[in-house]
PDB file of C-alpha atoms in Angstrom:
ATOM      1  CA  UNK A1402     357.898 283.749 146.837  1.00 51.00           C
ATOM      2  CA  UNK A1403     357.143 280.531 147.967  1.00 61.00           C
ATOM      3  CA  UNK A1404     354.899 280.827 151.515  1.00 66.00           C
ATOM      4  CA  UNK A1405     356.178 277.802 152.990  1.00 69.00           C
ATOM      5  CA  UNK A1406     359.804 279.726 153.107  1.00 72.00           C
ATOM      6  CA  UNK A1407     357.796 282.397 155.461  1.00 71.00           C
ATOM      7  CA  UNK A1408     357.371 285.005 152.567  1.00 69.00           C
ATOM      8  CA  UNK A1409     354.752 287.129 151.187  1.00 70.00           C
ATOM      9  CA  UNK A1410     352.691 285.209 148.505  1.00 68.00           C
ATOM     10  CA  UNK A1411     351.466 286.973 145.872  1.00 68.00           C
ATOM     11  CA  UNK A1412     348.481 285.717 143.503  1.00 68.00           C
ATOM     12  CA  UNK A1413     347.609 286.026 140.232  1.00 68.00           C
ATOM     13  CA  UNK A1414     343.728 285.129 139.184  1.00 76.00           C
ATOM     14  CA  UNK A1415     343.649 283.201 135.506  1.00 76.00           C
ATOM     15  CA  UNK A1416     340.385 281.573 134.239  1.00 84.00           C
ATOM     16  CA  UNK A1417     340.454 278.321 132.544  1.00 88.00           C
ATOM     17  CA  UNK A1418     339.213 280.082 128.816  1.00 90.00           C
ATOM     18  CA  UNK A1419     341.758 282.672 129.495  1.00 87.00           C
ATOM     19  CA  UNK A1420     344.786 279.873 129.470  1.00 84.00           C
ATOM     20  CA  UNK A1421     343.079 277.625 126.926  1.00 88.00           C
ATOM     21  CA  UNK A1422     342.362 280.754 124.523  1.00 90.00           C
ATOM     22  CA  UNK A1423     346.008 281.726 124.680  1.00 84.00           C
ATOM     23  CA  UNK A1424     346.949 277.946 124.122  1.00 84.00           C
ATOM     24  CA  UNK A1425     344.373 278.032 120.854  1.00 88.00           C
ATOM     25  CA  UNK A1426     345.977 281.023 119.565  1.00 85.00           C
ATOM     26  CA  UNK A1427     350.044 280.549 120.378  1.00 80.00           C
ATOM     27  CA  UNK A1428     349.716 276.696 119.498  1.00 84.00           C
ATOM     28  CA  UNK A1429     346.792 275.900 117.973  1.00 89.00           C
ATOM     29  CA  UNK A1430     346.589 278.407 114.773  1.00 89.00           C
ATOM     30  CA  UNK A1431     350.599 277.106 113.772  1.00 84.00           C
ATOM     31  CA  UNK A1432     349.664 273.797 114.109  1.00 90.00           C
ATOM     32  CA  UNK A1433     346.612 274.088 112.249  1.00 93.00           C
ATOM     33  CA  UNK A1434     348.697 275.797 109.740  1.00 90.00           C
ATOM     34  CA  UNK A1435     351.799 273.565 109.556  1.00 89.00           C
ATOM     35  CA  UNK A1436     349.499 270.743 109.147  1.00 94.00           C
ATOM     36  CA  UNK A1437     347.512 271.814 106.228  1.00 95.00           C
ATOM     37  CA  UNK A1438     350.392 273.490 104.466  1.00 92.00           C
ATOM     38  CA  UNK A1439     352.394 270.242 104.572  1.00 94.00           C
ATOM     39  CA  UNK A1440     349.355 268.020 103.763  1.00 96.00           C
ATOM     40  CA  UNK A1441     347.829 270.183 100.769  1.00 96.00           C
ATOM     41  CA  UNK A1442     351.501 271.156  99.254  1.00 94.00           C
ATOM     42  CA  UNK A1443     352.209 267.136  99.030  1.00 95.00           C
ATOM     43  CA  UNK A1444     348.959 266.571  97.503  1.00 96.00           C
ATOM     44  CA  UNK A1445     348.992 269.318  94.619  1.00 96.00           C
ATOM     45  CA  UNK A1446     353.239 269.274  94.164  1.00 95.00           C
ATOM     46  CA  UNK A1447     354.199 265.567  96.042  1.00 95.00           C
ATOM     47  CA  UNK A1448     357.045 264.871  98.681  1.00 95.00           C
ATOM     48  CA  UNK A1449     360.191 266.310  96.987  1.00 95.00           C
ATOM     49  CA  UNK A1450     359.059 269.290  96.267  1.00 95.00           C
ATOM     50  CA  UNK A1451     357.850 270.068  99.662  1.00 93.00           C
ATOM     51  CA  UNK A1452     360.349 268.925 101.198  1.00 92.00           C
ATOM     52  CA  UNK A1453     363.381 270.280  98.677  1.00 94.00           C
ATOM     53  CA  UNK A1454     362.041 273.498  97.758  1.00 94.00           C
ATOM     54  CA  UNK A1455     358.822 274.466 100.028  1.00 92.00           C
ATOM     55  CA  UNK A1456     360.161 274.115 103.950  1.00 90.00           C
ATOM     56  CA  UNK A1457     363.852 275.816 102.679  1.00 92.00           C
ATOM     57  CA  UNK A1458     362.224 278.585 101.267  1.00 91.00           C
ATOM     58  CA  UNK A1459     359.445 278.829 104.387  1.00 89.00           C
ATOM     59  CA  UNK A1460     361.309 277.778 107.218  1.00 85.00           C
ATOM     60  CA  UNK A1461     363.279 281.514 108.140  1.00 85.00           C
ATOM     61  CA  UNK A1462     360.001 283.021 107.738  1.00 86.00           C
ATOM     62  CA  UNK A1463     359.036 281.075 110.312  1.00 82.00           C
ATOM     63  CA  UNK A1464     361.274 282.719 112.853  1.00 84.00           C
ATOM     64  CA  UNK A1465     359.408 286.140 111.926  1.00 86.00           C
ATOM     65  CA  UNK A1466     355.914 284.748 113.974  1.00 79.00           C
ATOM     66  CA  UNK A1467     357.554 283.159 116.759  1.00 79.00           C
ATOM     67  CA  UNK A1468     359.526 286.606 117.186  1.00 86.00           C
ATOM     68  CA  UNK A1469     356.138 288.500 117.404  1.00 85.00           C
ATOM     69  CA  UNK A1470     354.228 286.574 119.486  1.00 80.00           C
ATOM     70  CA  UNK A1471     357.381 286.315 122.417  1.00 83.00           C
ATOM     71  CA  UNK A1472     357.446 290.478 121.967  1.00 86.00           C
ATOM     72  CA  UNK A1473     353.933 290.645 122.166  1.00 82.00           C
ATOM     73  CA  UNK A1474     353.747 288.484 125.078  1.00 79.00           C
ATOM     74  CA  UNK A1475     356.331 290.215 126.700  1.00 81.00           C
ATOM     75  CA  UNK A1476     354.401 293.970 126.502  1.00 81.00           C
ATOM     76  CA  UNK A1477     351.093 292.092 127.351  1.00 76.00           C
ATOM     77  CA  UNK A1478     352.617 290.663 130.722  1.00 73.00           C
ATOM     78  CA  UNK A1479     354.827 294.514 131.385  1.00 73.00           C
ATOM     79  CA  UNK A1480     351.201 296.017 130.789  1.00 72.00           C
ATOM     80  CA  UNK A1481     349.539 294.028 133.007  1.00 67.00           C
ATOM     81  CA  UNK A1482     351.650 293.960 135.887  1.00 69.00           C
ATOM     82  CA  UNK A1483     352.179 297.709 134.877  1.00 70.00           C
ATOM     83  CA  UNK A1484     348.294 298.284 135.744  1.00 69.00           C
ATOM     84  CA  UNK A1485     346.522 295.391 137.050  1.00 64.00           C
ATOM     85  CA  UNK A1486     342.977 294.661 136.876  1.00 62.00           C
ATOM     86  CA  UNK A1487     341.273 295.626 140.109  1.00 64.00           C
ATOM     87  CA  UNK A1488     340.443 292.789 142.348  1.00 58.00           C
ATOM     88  CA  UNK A1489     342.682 289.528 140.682  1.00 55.00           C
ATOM     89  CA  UNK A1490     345.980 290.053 142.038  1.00 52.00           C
ATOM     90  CA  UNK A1491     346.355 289.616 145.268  1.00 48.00           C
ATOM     91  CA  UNK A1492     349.347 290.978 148.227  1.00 46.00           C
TER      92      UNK A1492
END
């Protein structure tokens, strides 16, 4: 809760490389991905084809990653607020 409303604050101790690790692995690795997929599929097959048979056939497999990595981010956070690390958050 917010301490200017007059209630407890609690606080939660991230390092920059900790944020811009996750950021690399949840954003940068599809990205990454997407982009080379899409750039090396029109190069070897051209435009139609990846257009009207590669990202049909790919894009519900797509849903399978994003699935994982909101699960997995959902046990990380239960884990850590579960058991936190002594001396980063704060009452």
């Amino acid at each position: 809760m917010p301490g200017w409303l007059g209630q407890s604050q609690t606080a939660l101790e991230v390092s920059t490389w900790d944020i811009a690790r996750s950021v690399l692995i949840f954003l940068g690795i599809p990205l990454a991905a997407g982009y080379l997929s899409r750039r090396l599929s029109e190069r070897a097959k051209g435009r139609d084809w990846y257009e009207g048979r590669f990202l049909p056939k790919i894009g519900p497999l797509i849903e399978v990653p994003v699935l994982v990595a909101l699960v997995y981010v959902s046990l990380w956070g239960r884990r850590l607020f579960a058991n936190p690390p002594k001396g980063s958050i704060h009452a």
